[in-house]
CSV table of C-alpha atoms in Angstrom, one decimal:
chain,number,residue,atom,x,y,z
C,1,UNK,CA,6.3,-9.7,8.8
C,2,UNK,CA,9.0,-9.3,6.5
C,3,UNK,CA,9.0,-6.2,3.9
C,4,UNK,CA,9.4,-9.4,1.1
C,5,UNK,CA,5.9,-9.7,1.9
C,6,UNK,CA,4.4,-7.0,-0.6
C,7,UNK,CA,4.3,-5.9,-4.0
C,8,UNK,CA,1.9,-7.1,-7.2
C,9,UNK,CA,-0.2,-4.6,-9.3
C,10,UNK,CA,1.1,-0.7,-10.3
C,11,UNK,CA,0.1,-2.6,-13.1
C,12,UNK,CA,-3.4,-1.4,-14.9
C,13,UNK,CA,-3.5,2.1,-12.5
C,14,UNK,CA,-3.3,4.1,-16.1
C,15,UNK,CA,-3.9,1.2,-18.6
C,16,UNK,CA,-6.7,2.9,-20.7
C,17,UNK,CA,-5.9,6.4,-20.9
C,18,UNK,CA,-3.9,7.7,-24.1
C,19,UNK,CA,-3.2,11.1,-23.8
C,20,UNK,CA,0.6,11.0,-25.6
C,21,UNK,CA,3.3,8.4,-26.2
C,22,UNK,CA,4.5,8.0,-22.9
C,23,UNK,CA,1.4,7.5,-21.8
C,24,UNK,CA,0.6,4.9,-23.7
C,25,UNK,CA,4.0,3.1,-23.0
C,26,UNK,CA,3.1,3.0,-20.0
C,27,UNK,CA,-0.4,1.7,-20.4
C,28,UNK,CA,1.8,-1.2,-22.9
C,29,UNK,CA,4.0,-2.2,-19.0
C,30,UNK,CA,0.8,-2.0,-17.3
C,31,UNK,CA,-1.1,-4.6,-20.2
C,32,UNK,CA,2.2,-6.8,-20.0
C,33,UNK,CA,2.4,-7.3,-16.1
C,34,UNK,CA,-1.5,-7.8,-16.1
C,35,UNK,CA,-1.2,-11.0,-18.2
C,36,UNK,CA,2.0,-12.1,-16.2
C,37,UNK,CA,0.3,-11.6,-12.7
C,38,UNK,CA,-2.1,-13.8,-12.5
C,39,UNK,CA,-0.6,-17.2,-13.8
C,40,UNK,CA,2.0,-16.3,-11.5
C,41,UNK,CA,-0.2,-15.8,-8.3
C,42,UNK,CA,-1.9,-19.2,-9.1
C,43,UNK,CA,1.2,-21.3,-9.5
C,44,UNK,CA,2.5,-20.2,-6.2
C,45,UNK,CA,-0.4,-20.4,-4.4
C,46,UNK,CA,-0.3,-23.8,-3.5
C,47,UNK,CA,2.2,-25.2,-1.0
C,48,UNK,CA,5.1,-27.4,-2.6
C,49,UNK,CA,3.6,-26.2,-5.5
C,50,UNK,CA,7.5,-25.4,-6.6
C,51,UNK,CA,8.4,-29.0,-6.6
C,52,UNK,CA,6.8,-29.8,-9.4
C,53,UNK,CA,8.8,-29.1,-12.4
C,54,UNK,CA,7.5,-27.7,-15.1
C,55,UNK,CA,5.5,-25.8,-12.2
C,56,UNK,CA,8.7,-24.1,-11.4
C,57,UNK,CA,9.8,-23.9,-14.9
C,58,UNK,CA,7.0,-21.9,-15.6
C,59,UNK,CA,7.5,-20.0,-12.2
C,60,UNK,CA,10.7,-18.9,-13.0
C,61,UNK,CA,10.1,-17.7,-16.6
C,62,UNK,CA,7.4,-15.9,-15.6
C,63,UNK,CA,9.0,-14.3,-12.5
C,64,UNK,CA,12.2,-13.4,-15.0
C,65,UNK,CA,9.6,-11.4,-17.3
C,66,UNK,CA,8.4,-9.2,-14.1
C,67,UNK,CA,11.7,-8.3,-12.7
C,68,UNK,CA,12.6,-7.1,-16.6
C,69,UNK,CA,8.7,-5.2,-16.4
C,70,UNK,CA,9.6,-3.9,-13.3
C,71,UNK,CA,13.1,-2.5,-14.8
C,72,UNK,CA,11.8,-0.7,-17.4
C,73,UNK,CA,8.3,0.6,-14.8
C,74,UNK,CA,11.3,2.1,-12.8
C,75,UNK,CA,13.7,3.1,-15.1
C,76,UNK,CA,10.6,4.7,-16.7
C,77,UNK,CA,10.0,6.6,-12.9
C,78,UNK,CA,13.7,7.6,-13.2
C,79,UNK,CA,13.9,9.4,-16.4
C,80,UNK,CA,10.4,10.6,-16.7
C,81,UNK,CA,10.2,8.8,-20.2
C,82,UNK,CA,7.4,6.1,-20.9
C,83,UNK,CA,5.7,7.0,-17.3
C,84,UNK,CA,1.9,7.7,-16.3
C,85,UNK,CA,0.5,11.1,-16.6
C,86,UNK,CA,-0.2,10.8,-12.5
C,87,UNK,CA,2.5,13.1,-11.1
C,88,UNK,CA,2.7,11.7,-8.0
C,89,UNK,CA,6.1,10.9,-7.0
C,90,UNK,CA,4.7,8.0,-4.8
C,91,UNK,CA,4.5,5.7,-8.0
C,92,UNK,CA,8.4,6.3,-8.5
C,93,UNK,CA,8.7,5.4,-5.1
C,94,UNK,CA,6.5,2.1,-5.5
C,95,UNK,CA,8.1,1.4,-8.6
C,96,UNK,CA,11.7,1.1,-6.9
C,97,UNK,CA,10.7,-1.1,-4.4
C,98,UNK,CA,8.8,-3.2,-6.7
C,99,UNK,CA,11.7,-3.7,-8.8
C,100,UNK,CA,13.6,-4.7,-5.5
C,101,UNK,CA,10.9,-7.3,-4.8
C,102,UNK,CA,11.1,-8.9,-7.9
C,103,UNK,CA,14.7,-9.1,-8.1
C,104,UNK,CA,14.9,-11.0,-4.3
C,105,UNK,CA,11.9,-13.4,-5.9
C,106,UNK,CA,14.5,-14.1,-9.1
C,107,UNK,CA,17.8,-14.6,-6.9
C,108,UNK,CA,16.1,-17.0,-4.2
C,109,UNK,CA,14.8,-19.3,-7.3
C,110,UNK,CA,17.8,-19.5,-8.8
C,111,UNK,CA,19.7,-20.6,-5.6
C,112,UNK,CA,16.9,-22.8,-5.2
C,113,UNK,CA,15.6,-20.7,-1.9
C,114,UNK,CA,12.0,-22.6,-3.2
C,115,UNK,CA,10.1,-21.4,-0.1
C,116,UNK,CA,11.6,-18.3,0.4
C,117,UNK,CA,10.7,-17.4,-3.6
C,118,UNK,CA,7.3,-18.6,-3.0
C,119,UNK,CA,6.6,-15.9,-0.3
C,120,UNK,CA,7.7,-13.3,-1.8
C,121,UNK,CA,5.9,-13.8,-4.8
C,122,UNK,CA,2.8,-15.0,-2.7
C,123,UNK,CA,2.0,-11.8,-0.8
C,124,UNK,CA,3.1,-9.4,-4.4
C,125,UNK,CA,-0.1,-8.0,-5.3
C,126,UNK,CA,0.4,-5.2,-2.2
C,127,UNK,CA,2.4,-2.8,-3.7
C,128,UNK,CA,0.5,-3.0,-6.6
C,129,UNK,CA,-2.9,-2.7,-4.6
C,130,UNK,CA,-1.2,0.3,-2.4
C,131,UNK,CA,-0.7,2.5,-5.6
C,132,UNK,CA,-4.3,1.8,-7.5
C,133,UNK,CA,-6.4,2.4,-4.2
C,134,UNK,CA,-4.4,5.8,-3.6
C,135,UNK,CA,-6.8,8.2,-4.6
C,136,UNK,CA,-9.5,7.7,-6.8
C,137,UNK,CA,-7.5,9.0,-10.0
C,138,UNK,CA,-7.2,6.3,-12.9
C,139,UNK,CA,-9.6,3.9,-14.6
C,140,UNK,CA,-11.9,1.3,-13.0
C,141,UNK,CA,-12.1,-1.9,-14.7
C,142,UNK,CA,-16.1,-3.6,-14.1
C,143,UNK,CA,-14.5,-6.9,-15.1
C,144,UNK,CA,-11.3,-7.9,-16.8
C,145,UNK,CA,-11.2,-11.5,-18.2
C,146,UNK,CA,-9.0,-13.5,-16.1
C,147,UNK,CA,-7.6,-16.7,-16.3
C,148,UNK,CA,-10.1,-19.6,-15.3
C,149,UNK,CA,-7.3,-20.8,-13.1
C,150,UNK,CA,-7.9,-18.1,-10.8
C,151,UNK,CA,-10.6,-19.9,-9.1
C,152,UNK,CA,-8.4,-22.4,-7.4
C,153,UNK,CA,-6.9,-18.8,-5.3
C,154,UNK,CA,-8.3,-18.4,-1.5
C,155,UNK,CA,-11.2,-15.5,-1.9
C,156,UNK,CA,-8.3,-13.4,-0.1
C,157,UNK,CA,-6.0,-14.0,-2.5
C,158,UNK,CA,-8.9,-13.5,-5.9
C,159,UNK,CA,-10.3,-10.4,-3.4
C,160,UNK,CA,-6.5,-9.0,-3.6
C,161,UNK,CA,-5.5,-10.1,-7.7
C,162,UNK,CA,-9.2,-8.3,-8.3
C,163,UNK,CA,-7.8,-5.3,-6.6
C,164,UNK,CA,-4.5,-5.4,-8.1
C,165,UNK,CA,-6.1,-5.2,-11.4
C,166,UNK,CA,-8.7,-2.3,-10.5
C,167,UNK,CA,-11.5,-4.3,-10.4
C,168,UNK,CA,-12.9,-2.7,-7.3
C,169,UNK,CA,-16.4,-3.7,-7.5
C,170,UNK,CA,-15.6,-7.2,-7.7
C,171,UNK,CA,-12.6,-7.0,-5.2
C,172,UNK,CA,-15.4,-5.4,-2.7
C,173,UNK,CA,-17.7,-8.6,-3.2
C,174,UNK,CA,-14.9,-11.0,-2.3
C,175,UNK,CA,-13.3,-8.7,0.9
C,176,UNK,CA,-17.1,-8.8,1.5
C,177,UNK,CA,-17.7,-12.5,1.9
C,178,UNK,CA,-14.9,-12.5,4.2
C,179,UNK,CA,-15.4,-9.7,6.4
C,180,UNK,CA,-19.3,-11.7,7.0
C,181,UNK,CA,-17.8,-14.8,7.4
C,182,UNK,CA,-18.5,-16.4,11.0
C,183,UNK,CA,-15.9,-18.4,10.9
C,184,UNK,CA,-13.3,-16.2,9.9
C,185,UNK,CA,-14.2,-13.7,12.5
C,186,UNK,CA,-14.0,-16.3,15.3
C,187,UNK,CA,-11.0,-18.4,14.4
C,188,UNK,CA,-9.1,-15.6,12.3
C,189,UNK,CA,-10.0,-12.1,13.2
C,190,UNK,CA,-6.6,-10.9,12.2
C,191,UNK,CA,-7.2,-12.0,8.6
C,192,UNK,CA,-11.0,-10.5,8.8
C,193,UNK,CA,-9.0,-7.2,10.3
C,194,UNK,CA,-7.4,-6.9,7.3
C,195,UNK,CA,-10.1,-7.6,4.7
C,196,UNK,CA,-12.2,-4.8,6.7
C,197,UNK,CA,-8.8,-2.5,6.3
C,198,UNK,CA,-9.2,-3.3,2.2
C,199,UNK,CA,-12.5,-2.8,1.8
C,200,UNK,CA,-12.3,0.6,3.7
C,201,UNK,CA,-9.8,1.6,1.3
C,202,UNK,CA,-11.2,0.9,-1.7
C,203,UNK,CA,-14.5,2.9,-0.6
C,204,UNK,CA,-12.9,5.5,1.3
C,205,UNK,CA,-10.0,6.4,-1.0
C,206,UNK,CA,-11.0,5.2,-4.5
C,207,UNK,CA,-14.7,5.2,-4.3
C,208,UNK,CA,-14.9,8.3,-1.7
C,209,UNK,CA,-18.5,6.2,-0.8
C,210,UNK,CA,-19.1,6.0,3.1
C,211,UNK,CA,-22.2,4.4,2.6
C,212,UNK,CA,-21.1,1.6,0.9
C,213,UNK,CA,-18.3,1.1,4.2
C,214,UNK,CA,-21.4,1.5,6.4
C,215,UNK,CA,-23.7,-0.8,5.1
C,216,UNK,CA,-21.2,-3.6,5.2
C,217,UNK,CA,-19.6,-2.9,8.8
C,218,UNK,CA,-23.7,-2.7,10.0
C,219,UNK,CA,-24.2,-6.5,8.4
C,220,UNK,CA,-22.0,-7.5,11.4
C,221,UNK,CA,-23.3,-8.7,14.8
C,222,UNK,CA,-22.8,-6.8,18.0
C,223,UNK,CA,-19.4,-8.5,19.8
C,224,UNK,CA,-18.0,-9.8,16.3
C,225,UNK,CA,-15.1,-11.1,17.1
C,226,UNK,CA,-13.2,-13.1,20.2
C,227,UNK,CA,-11.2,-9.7,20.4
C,228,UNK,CA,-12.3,-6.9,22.4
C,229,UNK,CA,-10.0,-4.3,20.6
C,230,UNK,CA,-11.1,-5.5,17.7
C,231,UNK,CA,-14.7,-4.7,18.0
C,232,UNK,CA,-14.3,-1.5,20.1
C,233,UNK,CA,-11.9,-0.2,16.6
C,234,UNK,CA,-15.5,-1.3,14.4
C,235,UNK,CA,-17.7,1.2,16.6
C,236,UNK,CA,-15.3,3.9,15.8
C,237,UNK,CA,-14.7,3.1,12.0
C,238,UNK,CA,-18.6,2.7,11.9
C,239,UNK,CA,-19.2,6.3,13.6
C,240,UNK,CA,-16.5,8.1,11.5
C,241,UNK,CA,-18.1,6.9,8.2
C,242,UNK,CA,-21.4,8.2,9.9
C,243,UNK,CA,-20.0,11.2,10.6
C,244,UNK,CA,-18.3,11.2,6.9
C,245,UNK,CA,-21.8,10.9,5.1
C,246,UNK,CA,-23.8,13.6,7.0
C,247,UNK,CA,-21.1,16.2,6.7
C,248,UNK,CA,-18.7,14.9,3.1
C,249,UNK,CA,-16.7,18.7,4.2
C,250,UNK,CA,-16.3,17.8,7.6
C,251,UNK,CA,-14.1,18.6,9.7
C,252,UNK,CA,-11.8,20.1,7.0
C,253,UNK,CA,-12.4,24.1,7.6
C,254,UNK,CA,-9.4,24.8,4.7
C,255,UNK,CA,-10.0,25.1,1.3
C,256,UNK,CA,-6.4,23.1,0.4
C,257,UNK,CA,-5.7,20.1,0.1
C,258,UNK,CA,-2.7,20.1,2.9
C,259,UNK,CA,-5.2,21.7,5.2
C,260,UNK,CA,-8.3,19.2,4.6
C,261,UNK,CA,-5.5,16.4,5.6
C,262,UNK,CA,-4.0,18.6,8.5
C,263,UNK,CA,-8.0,18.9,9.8
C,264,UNK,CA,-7.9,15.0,9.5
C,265,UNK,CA,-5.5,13.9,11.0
C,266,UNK,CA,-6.3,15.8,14.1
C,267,UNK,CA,-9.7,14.2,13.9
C,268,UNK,CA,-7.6,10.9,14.0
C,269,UNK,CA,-5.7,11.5,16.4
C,270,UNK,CA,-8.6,12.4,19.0
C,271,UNK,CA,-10.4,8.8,19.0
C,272,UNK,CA,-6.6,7.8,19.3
C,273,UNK,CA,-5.7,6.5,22.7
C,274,UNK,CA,-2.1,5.1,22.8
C,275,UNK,CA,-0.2,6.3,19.1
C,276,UNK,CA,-0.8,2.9,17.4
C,277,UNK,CA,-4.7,2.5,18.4
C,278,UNK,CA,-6.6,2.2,15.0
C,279,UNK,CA,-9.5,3.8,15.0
C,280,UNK,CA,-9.0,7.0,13.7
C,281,UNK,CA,-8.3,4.7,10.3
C,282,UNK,CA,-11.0,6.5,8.5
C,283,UNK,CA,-10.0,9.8,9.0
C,284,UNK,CA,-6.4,8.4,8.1
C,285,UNK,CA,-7.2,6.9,5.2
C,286,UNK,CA,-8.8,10.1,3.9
C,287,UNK,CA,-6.4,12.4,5.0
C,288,UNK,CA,-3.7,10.3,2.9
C,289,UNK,CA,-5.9,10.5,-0.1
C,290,UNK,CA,-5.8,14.0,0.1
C,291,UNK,CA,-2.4,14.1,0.5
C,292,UNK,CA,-1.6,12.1,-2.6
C,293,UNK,CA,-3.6,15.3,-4.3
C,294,UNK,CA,-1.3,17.0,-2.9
C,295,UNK,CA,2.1,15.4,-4.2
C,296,UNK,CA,0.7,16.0,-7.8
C,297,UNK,CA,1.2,19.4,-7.6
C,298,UNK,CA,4.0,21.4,-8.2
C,299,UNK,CA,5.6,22.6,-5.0
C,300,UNK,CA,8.2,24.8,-3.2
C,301,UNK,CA,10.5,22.1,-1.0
C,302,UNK,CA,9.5,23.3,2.3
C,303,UNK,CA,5.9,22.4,1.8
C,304,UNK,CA,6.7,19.2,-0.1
C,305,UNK,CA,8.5,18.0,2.6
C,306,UNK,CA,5.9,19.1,4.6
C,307,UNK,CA,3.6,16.5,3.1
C,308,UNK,CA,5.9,13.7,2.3
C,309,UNK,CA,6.3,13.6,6.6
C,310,UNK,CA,2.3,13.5,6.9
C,311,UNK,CA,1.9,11.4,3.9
C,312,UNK,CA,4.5,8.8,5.7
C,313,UNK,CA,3.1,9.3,9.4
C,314,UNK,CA,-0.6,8.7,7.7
C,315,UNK,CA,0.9,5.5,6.4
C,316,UNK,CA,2.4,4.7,9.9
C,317,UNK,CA,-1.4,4.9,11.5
C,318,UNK,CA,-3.0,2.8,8.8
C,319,UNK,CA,-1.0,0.6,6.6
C,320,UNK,CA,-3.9,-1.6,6.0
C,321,UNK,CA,-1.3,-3.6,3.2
C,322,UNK,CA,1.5,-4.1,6.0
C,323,UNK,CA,4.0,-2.2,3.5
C,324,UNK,CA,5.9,-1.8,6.7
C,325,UNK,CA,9.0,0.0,4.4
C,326,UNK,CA,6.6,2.7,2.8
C,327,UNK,CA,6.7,5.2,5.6
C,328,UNK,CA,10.5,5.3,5.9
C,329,UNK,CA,10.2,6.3,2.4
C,330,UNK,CA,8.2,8.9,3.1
C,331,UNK,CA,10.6,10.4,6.0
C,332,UNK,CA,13.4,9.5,3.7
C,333,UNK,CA,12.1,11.9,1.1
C,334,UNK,CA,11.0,14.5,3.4
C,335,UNK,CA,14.9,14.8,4.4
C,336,UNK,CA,16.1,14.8,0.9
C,337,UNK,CA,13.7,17.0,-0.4
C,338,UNK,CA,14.3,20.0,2.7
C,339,UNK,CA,17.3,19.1,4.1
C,340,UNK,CA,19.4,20.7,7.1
C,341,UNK,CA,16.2,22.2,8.3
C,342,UNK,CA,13.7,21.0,11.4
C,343,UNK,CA,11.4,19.9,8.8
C,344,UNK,CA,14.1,17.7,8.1
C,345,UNK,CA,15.1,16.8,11.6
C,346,UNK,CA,11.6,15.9,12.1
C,347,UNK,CA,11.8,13.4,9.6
C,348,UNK,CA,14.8,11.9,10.6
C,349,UNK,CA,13.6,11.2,14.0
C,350,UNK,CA,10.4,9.2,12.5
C,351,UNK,CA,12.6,7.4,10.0
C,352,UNK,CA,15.4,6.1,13.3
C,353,UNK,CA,12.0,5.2,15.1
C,354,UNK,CA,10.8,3.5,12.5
C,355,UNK,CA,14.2,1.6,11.3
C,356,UNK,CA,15.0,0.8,14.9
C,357,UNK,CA,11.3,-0.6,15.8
C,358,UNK,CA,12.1,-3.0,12.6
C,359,UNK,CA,14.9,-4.2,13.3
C,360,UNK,CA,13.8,-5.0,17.4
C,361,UNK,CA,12.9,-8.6,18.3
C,362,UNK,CA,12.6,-11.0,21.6
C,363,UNK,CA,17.2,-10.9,21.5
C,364,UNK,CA,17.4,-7.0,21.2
C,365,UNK,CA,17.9,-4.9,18.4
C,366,UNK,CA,20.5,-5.8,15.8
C,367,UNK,CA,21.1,-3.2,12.9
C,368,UNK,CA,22.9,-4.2,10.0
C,369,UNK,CA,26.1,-2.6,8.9
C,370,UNK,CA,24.6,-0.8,5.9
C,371,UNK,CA,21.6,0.1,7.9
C,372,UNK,CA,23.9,2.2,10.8
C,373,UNK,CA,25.8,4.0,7.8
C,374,UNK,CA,22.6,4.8,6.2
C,375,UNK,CA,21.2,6.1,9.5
C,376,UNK,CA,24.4,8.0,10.0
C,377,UNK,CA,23.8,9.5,5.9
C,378,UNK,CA,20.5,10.7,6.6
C,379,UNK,CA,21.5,12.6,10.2
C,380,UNK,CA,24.0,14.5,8.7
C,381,UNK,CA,21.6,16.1,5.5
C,382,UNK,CA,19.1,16.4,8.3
C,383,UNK,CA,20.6,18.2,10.6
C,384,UNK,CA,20.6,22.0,10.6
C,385,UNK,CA,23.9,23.4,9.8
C,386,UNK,CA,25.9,25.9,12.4
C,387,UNK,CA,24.9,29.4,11.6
């Protein structure tokens, strides 16, 4: 799947909190992309849908006012002016790869790359879904009026835009009728794997509710789906939330924040049985929510590298959104932040792995030219210097 995949909501995360100027210019981008999103979503949801002409007129104005949104949400990240009050640096992060997004959307509809535009813009509510079900810091919206238009969207895509827009509770509904859908579980079970992914997400990260995870997953019928793996990765999910709701401080014997996601991630990794078997997701997905508690505090650079690596191998083990790019950004900032040190060596190795695995296919691998010299870039400020 191609990184152009991802992308739509760090849009309402902060949208009703006022606490200063740059807050509330902030909370202004957030108000502009909501009303930009969703026309957007709907016009490109149909196939050939850019054929029509004043379908793609429309398509392109409103795809010109998010890549000038996403500008000013990055240039916002980049000088610290205009920005949310979350101090995460994973928003900044987001935000640059958003803006990235947007711009490959603009270019491939101006060189008439119809298709190609479409799905990009398609699939751009991830990013924006990635940064709102962080943690559950930020507003939730109960219901924000959308346009009527939005019922012609698949319940994935109107389970997703809900989500974008922090309207959990409504966003759970929709994931739900998909995740109970017989249909879907026989003849897609990839596309129920990943509504199940979403909705653990939302409770486990946002809504910190177990119960709510549990009551849906036990709705299900023994042998679910046509895959075995499938249903084996539900038992585990299922006993994890268990485990979750009869012990909330379990198994996290530390008292910070580093150390509850350390304690987690061990957990994960011992219902792991080959390193990319999911179903440790639970204990993953929480451990990552404590670590974005973590990046909002002020740290020495040792230990902020520190969690930028677990806060990117976390993302390697779930990555419920596919944001395939997000880890390397992790590992990327974990070198930049502590370079010349193991830490940073560390890193390094997990970012090569990752790039490498990317850019691997059926004919070999085949690494770009700019890819190589940024690989080369990021050895060097790794690597410990001669004492």
């Amino acid at each position: 799947m191609s990184l152009l995949n991802k992308f739509t909501t760090a849009l309402m995360a902060l949208s009703t909190l006022s606490l200063g100027a740059a807050d509330s210019s902030w909370s202004a981008k957030m108000q502009d992309l909501s009303h930009v999103l969703p026309e957007l979503l709907v016009d490109v949801s149909k196939e050939n849908a850019l054929q029509d002409r004043s379908t793609l007129a429309r398509v392109k104005k409103n795809t010109a006012k998010l890549t000038e949104l996403s500008h000013r949400i990055a240039k916002s990240q980049k000088t610290k002016k205009g920005g949310p009050i979350d101090a995460d640096p994973s928003i900044g992060m987001l935000s640059v790869i958003f803006e990235d997004e947007a711009k490959h959307a603009q270019t491939a509809l101006n060189q008439g790359h119809l298709e190609y535009a479409r799905s990009i813009l398609l699939s751009i509510s991830s990013y924006c879904i990635s940064c709102h079900t962080r943690t559950d810091f930020g507003p939730k919206f109960p219901v924000l009026k959308l346009d009527a238009k939005t019922d012609s969207l698949t319940i994935g895509e109107r389970a997703d835009l809900f989500s974008a827009t922090r309207q959990f509770d409504r966003a759970l509904a929709e994931y739900e009728k998909i995740i109970l859908d017989p249909k879907v579980m026989q003849e897609n079970p990839f596309e129920w794997d990943r509504a199940v992914k979403k909705m653990l997400a939302i409770c486990v990260r946002v809504n910190k509710d177990p119960a709510r995870a549990i009551e849906v997953l036990k709705k299900l019928p023994k042998n679910t789906t046509t895959v075995g793996f499938l249903d084996a990765r539900l038992k585990d999910w299922i006993s994890s939330l268990e485990a979750w709701k009869k012990n909330p401080k379990g198994p996290m014997h530390s008292k910070t924040p580093l150390g509850k996601a350390k304690a987690l991630m061990s957990a994960a990794r011992g219902l792991q049985i080959y390193p990319a078997d999911e179903s440790g997701a639970v204990y993953y997905l929480r451990a990552s929510a404590e670590l974005h508690e973590v990046l909002r505090q002020k740290l020495p650079p040792r230990t902020l590298a520190e969690a930028f690596m677990l806060t990117g191998m976390a993302y390697e083990a779930i990555d419920e959104l596919k944001l395939w790019s997000l880890p390397e950004v992790y590992y990327q900032s974990c070198i930049r932040t502590y370079p010349h040190s193991s830490q940073a060596e560390r890193c390094y190795e997990r970012f090569e792995e990752n790039v490498y695995a990317g850019y691997t296919g059926s004919s070999g691998t085949h690494l770009p030219v700019d890819v190589r010299k940024k690989l080369q870039e990021l050895r060097e400020e790794a690597k410990k210097k001669a004492k």
